[in-house]
One Martini backbone bead per residue (centre of mass of N, CA, C, O) as a GRO file, in nm:
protein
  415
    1UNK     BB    1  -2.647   1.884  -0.229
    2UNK     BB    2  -2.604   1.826  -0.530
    3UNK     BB    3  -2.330   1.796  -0.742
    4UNK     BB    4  -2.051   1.855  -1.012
    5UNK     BB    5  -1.789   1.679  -1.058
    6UNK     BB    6  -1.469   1.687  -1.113
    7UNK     BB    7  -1.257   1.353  -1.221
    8UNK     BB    8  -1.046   1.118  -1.250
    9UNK     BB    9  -1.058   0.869  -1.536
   10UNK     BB   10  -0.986   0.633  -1.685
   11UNK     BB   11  -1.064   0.537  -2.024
   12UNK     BB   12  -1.125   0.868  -2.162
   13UNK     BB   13  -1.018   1.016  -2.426
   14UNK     BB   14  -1.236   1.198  -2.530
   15UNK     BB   15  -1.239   1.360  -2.260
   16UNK     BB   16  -0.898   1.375  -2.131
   17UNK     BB   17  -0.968   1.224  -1.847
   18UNK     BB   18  -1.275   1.330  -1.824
   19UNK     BB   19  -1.524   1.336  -1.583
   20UNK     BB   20  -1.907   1.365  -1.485
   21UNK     BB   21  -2.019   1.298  -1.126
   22UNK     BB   22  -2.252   1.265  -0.898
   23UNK     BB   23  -2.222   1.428  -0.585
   24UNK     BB   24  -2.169   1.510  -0.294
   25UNK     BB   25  -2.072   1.668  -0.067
   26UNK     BB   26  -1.786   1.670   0.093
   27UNK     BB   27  -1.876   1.656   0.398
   28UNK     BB   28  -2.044   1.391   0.312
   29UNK     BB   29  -1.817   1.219   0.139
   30UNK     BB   30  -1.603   1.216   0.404
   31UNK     BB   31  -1.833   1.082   0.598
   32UNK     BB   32  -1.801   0.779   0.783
   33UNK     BB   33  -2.102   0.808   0.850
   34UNK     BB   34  -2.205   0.802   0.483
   35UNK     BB   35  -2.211   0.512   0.441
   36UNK     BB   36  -2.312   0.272   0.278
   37UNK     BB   37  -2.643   0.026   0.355
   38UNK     BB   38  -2.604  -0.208   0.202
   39UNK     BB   39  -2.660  -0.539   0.181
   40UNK     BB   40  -2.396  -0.617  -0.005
   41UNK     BB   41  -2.112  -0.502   0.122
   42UNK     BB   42  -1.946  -0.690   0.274
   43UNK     BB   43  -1.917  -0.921   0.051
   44UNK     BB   44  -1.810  -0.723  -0.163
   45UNK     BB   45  -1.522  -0.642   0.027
   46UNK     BB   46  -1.464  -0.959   0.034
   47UNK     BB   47  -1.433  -1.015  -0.248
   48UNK     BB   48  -1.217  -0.811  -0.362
   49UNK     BB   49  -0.981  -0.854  -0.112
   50UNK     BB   50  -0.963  -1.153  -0.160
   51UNK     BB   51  -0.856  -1.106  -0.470
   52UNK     BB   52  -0.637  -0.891  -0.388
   53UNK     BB   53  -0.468  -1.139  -0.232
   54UNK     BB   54  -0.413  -1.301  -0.507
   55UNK     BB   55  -0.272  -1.056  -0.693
   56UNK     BB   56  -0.095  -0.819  -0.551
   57UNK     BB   57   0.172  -0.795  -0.658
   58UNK     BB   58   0.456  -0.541  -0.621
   59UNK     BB   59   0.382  -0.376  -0.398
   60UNK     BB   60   0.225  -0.086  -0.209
   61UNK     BB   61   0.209   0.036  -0.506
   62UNK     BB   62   0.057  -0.145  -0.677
   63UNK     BB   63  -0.162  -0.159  -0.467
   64UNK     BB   64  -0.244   0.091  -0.458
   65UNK     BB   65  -0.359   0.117  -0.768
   66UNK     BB   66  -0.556  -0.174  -0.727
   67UNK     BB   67  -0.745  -0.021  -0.567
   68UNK     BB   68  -0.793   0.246  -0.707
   69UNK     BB   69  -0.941   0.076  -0.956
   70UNK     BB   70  -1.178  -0.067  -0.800
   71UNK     BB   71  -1.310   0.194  -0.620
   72UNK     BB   72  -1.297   0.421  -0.838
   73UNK     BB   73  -1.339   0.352  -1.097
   74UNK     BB   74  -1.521   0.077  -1.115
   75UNK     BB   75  -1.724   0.153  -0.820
   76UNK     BB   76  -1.729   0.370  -0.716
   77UNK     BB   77  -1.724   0.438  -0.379
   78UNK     BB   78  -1.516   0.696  -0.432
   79UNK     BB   79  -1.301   0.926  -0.481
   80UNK     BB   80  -0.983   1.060  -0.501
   81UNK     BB   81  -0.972   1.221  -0.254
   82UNK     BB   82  -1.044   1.018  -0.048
   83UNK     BB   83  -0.832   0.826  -0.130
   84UNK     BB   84  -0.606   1.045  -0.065
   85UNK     BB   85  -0.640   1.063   0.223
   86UNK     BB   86  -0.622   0.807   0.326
   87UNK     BB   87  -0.347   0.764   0.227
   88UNK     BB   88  -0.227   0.979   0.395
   89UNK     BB   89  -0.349   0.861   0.674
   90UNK     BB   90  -0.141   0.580   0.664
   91UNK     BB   91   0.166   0.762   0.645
   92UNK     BB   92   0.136   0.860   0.942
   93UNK     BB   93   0.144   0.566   1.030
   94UNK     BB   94   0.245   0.235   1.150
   95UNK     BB   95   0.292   0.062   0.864
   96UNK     BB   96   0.141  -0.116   0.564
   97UNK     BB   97  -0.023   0.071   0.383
   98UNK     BB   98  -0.183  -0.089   0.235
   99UNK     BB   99  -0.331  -0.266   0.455
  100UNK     BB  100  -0.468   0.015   0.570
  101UNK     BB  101  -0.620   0.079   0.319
  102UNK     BB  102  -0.839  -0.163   0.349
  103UNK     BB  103  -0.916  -0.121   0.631
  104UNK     BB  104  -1.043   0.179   0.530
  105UNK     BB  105  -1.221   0.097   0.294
  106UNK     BB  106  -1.412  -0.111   0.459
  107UNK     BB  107  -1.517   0.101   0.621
  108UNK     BB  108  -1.612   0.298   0.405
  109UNK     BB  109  -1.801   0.048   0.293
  110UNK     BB  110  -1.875  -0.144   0.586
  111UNK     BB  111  -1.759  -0.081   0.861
  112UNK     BB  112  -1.655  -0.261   1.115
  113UNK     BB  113  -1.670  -0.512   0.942
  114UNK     BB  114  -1.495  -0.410   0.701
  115UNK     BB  115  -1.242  -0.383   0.832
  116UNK     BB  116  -1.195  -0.665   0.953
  117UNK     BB  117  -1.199  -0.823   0.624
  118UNK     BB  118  -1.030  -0.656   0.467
  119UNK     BB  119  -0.776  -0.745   0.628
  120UNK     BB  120  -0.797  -1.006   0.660
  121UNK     BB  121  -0.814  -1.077   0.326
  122UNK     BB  122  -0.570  -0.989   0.236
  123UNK     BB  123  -0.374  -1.125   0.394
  124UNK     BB  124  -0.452  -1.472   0.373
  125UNK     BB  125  -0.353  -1.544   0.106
  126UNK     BB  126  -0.011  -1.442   0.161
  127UNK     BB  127  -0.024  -1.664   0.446
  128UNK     BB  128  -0.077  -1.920   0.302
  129UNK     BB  129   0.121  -1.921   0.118
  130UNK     BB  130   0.407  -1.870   0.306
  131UNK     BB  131   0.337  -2.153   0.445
  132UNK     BB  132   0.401  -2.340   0.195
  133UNK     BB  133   0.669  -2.261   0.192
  134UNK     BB  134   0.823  -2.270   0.403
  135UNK     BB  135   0.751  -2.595   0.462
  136UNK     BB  136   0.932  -2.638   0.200
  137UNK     BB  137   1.191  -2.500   0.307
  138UNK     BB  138   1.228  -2.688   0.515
  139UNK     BB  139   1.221  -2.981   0.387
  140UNK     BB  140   1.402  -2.880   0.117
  141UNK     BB  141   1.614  -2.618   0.142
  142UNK     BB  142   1.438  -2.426  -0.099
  143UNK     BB  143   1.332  -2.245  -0.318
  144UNK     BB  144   1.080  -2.142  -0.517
  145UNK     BB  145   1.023  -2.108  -0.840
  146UNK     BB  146   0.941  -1.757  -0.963
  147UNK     BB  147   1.091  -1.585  -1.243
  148UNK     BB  148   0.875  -1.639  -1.463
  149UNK     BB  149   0.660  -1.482  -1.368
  150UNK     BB  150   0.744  -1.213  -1.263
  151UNK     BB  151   0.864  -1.143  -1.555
  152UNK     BB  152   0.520  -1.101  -1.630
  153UNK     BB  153   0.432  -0.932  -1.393
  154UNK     BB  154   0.599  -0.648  -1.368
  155UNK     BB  155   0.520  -0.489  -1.616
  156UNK     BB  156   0.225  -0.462  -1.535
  157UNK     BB  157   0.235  -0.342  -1.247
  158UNK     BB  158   0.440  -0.081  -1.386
  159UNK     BB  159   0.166   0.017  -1.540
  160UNK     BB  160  -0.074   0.025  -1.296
  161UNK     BB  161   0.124   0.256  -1.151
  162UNK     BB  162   0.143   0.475  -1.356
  163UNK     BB  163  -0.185   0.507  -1.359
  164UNK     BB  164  -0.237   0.618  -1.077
  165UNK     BB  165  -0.039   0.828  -1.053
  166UNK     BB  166  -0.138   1.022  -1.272
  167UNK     BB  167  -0.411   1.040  -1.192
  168UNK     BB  168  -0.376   1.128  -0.877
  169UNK     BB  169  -0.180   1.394  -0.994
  170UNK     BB  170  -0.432   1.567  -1.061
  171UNK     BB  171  -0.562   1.536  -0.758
  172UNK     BB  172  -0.318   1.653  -0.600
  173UNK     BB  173  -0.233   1.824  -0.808
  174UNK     BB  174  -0.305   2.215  -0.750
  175UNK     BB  175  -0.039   2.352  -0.794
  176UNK     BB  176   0.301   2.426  -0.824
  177UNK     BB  177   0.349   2.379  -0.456
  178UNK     BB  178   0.259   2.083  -0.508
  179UNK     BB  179   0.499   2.012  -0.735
  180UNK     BB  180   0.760   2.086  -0.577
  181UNK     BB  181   0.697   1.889  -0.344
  182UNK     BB  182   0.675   1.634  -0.476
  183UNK     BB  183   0.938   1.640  -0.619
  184UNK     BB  184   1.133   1.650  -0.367
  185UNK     BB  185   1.058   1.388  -0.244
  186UNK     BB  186   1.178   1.220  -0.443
  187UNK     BB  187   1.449   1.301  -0.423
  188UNK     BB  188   1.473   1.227  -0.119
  189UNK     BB  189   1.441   0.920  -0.185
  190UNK     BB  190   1.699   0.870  -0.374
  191UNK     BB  191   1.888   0.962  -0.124
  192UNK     BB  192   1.747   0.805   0.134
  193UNK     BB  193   1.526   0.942   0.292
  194UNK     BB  194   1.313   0.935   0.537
  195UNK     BB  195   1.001   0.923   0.483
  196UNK     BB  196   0.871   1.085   0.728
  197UNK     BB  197   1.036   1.295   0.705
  198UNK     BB  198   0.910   1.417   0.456
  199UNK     BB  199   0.578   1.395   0.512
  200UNK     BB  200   0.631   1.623   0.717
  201UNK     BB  201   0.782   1.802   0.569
  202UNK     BB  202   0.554   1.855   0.341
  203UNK     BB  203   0.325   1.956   0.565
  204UNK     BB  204   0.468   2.182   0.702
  205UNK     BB  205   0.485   2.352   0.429
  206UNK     BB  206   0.228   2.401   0.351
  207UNK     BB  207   0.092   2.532   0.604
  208UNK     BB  208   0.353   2.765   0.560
  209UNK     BB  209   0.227   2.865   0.313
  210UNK     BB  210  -0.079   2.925   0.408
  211UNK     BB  211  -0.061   3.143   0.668
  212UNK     BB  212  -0.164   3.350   0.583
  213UNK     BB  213  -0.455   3.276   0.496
  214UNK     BB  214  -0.508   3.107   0.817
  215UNK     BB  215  -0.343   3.192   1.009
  216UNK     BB  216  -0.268   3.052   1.343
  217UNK     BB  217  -0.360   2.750   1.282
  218UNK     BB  218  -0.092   2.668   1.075
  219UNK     BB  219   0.130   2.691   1.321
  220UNK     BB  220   0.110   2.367   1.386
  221UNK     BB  221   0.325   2.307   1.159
  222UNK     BB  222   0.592   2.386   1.344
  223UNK     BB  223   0.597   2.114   1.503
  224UNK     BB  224   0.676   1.939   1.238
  225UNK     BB  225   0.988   2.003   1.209
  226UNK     BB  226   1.172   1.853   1.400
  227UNK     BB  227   1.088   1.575   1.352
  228UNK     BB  228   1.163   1.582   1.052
  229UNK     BB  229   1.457   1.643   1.112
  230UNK     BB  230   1.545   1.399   1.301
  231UNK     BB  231   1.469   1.177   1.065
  232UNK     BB  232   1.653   1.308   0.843
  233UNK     BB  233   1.917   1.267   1.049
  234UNK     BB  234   1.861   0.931   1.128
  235UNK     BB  235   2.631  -0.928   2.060
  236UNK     BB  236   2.507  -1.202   2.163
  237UNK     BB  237   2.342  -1.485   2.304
  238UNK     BB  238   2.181  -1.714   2.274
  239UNK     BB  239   1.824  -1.738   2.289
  240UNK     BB  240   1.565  -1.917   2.332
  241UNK     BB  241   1.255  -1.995   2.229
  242UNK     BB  242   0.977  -1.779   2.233
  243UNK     BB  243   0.664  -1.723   2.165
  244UNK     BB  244   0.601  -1.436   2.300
  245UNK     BB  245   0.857  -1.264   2.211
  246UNK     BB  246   0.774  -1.309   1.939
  247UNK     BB  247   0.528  -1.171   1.933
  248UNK     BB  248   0.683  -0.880   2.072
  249UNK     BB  249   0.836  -0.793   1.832
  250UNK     BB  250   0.586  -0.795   1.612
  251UNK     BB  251   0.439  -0.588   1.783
  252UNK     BB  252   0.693  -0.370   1.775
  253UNK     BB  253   0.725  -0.329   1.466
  254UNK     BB  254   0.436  -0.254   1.383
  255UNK     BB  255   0.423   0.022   1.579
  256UNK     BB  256   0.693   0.133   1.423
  257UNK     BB  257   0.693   0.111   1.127
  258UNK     BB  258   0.858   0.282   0.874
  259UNK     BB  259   0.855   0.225   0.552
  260UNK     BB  260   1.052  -0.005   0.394
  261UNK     BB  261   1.147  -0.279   0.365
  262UNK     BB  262   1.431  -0.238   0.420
  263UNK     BB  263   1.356  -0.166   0.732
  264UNK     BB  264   1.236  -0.405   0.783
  265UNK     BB  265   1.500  -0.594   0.773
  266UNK     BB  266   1.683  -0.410   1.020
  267UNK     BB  267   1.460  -0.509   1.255
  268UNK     BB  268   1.505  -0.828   1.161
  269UNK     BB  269   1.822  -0.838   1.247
  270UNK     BB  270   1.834  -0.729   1.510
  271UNK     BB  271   1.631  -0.921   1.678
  272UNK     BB  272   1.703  -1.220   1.539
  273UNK     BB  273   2.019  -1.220   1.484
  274UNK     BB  274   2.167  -1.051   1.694
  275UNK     BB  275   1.991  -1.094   1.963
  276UNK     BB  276   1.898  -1.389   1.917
  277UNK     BB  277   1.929  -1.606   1.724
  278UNK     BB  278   1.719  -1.754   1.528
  279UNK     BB  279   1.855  -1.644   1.305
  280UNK     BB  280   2.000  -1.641   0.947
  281UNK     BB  281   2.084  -1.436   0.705
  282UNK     BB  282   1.985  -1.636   0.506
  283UNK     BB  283   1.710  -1.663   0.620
  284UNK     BB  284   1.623  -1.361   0.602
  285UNK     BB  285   1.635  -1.361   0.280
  286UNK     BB  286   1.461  -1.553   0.206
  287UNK     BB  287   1.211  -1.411   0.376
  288UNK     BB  288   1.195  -1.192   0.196
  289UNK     BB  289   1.180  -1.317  -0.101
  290UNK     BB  290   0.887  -1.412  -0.047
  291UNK     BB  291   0.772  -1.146   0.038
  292UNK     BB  292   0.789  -1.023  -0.263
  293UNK     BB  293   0.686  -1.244  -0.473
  294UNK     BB  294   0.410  -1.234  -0.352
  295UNK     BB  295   0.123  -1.177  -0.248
  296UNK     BB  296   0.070  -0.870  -0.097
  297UNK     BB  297   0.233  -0.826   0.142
  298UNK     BB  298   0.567  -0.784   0.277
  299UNK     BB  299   0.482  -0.883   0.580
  300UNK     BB  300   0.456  -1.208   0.537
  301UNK     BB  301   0.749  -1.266   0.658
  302UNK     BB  302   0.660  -1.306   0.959
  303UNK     BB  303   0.555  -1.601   0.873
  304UNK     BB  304   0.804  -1.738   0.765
  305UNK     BB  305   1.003  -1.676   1.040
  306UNK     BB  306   0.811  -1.794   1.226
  307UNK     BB  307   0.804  -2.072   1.148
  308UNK     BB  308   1.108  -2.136   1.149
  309UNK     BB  309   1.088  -2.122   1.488
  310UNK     BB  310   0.742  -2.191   1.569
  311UNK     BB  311   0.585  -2.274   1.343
  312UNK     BB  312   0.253  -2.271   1.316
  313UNK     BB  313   0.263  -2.081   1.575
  314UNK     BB  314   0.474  -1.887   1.490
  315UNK     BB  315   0.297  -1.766   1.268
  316UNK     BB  316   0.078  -1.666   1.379
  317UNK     BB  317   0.172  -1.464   1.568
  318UNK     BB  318   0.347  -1.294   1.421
  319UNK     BB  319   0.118  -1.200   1.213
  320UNK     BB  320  -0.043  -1.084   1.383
  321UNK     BB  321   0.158  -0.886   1.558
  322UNK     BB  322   0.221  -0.678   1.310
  323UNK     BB  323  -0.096  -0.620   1.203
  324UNK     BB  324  -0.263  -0.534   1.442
  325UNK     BB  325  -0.173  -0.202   1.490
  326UNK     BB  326  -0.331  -0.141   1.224
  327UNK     BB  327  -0.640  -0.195   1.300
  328UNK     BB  328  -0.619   0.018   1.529
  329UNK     BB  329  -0.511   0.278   1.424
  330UNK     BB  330  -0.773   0.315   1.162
  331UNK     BB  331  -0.998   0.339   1.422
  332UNK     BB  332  -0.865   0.578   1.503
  333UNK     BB  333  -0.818   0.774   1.257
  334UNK     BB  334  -1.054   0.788   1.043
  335UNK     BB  335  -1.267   0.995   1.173
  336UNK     BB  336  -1.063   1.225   1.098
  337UNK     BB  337  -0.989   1.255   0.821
  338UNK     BB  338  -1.281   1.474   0.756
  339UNK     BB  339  -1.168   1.666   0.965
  340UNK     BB  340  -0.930   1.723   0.832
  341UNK     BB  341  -1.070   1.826   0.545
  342UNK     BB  342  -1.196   2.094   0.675
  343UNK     BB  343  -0.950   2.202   0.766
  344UNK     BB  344  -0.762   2.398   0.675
  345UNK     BB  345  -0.469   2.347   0.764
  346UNK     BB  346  -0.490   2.044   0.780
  347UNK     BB  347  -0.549   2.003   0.467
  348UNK     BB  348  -0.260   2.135   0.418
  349UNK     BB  349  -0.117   1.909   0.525
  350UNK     BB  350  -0.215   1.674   0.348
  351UNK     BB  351  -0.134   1.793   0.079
  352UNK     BB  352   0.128   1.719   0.120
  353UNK     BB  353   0.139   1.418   0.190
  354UNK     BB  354   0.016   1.357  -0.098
  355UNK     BB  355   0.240   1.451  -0.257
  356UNK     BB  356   0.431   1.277  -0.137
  357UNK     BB  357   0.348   0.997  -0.167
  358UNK     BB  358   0.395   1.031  -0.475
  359UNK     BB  359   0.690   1.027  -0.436
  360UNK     BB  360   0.708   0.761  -0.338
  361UNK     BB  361   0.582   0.618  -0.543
  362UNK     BB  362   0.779   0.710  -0.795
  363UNK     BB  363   1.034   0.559  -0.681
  364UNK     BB  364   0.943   0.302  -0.651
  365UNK     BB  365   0.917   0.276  -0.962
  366UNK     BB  366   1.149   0.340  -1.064
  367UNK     BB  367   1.271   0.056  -0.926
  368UNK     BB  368   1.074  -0.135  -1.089
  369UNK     BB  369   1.181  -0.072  -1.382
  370UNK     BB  370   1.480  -0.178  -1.350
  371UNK     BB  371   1.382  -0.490  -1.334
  372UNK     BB  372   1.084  -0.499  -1.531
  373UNK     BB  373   1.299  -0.377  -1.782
  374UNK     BB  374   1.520  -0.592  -1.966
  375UNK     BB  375   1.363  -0.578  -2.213
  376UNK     BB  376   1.170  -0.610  -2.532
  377UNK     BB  377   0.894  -0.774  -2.377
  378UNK     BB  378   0.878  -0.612  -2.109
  379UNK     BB  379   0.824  -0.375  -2.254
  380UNK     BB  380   0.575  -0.432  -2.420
  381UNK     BB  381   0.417  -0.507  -2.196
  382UNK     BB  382   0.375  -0.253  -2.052
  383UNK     BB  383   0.239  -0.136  -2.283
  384UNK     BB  384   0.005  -0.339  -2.342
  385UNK     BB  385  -0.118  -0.264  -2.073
  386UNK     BB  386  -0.167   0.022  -2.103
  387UNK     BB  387  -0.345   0.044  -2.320
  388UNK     BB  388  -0.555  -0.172  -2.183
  389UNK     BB  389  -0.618  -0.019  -1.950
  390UNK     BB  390  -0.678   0.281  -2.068
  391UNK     BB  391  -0.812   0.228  -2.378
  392UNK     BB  392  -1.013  -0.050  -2.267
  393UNK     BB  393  -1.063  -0.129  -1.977
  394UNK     BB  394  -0.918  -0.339  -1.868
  395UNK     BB  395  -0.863  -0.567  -1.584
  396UNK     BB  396  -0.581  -0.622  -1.444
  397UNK     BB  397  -0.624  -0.910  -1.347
  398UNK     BB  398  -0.582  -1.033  -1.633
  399UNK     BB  399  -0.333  -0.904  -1.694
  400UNK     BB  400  -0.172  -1.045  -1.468
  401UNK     BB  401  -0.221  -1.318  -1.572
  402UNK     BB  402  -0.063  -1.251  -1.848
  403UNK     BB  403   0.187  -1.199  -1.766
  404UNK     BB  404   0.252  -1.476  -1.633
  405UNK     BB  405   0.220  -1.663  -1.912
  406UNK     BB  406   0.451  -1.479  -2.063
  407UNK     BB  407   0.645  -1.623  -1.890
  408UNK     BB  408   0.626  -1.936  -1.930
  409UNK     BB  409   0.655  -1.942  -2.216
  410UNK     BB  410   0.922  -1.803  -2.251
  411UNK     BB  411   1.097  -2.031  -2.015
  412UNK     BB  412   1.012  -2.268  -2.236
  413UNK     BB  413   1.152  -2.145  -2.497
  414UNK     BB  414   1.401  -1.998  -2.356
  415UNK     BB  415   1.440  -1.643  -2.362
   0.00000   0.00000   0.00000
């Protein structure tokens, strides 16, 4: 029943990055009915995505990495690849993936109370801040300074999503050809084709690669290439302010909505702009970049835009919206992840989606590199941080505190 399996753990050099440690057989592991049943799991989960709402900068690719790092690194709730199924099974649905992945992870550890624990908690922190900005923005007319913070929070960020990257594609590149299709992903994602469609893509090809091996189960692959196809290749007068439709629009949103902020953008202009005229473009981008500066989703722009509209009661309305859909799809879906793992040619769909995952967080990367390495400082930052994290297992929260401390003595001292 029990045996001994290798996988990647950060911050053991002197073994290569492996360590071995007993786990149950696999089909008991990725079992969401075979979820630890202590009695301080619900608290453990609560207090966790707590912490990780109010620290976890850097959008989807951070959050998860800052996931990654707690869950299986640091208390081994779950395996690498049981992480890897889940994220994959993320990426399938419409939404947050960042936000799905806590939803799911509460699940996998304290049941449906943990689902909704986890998720909840996650969001609650930066839907407090973004209604703090709100406030401040409506009634000073300005953003709040947040430059020097970012200055020193990004270059760390930076660190744990490299680190977690590493580690991630250790378990999840299994032959040549998911590296070849991990690597097609990324190349793909710079091109800027639709993400849903690389993902499915990415499936649809590993099936299509196994089709030998496992028989006619495989041609099932053969049905997601068209909509792959499809994906890669796709003023009115002002209307009343609405509570309800403002409700049912982010409600629509979040049921449809793949792919990052970008795409998320597109939605908000055209419903909220063009449409409904409710907001002006420069509205639209301040309500971005509150979303993107915060700790948190960078859904939680929903709340800022709420709140611009229909106050206090529109932020909340906007904010339940976009995220309720999360919370049913993961509900859905769950389940199935440990069937889709068991199933040969299921599996060989999900391994394709996780390596296309880790393509698109890799060019996530690449652009966030962009911003976060500007100078000779913040170089050193991310390097002092990938040292402190990989070989001396520092916390990552610290880090990520320590960097935010450097930035804000950076730019008092003037540089």
């Amino acid at each position: 029943m029990w045996r001994h399996v290798a996988f990647a753990v950060p911050g053991e050099p002197e073994h290569g990055y492996r360590t071995s440690i007993p786990r149950r057989d696999e089909s008991m592991m990725n079992d969401t009915n075979a979820r630890p049943t202590a009695p301080d799991a619900l608290p453990e989960v609560a207090r966790l995505f707590f912490k990780l709402g109010w620290i976890a900068f850097g959008g989807p690719a951070a959050h998860i990495a800052l996931m990654r790092e707690e869950v299986v690194r640091r208390r081994r709730w779950l395996d690498d690849q049981h992480f890897l199924d889940l994220l994959g099974a993320t990426n399938l649905i419409p939404g947050p993936n960042s936000t799905e992945l806590a939803i799911h992870l509460g699940y996998a550890r304290a049941g449906w109370r943990g689902l909704i624990v986890a998720g909840t908690l996650f969001i609650l922190p930066a839907m407090t801040i973004v209604l703090a900005l709100a406030w401040a923005y409506q009634r000073f007319g300005e953003l709040p300074e947040a430059t020097a913070l970012l200055y020193g929070v990004k270059p760390v960020i930076l660190a744990v999503v490299l680190q977690a990257l590493w580690t991630l594609g250790r378990t999840a590149v299994k032959d040549v050809w998911l590296a070849a299709i991990g690597a097609g992903a990324l190349a793909l994602y710079l091109l800027g084709i639709n993400e849903i469609g690389i993902l499915l893509l990415a499936g649809a090809l590993v099936g299509l690669l196994r089709l030998r091996r496992y028989g006619g189960g495989a041609q099932a692959a053969l049905l997601m290439l068209p909509n792959a196809a499809l994906l890669i290749a796709s003023g009115q007068s002002p209307v009343p302010v609405s509570l309800w439709r403002l409700f049912l629009i982010f409600l629509k949103i979040g049921s449809v909505l793949y792919g990052s902020g970008y795409v998320l953008l597109a939605f908000l202009r055209s419903d909220l702009v063009l449409n409904t005229r409710w907001l002006t473009d420069q509205q639209l981008l301040d309500a971005v970049a509150i979303g993107q500066f915060t700790p948190g989703p960078v859904f939680t722009t929903a709340t800022f835009i709420g709140y611009l509209i229909g106050g206090w009661a529109g932020a909340i309305l906007a904010t339940i919206g976009i995220f309720l859909p999360s919370f049913i799809f993961v509900a859905i879906t769950n389940p199935w992840v440990p069937r889709l793992r068991r199933s040969p040619w299921a599996s060989a769909l999900l391994d394709g989606v996780n390596v296309a995952s880790l393509g698109l967080m890799a060019g996530v990367t690449l652009q966030l590199g962009q911003t976060a390495l500007v100078d000779l400082l913040t170089a050193l930052l991310c390097l002092i941080a990938g040292v402190l994290l990989i070989r001396y297992k520092v916390n990552s929260v610290w880090l990520v505190l320590g960097g935010g401390i450097v930035g804000l003595i950076a730019r008092w001292l003037g540089w």
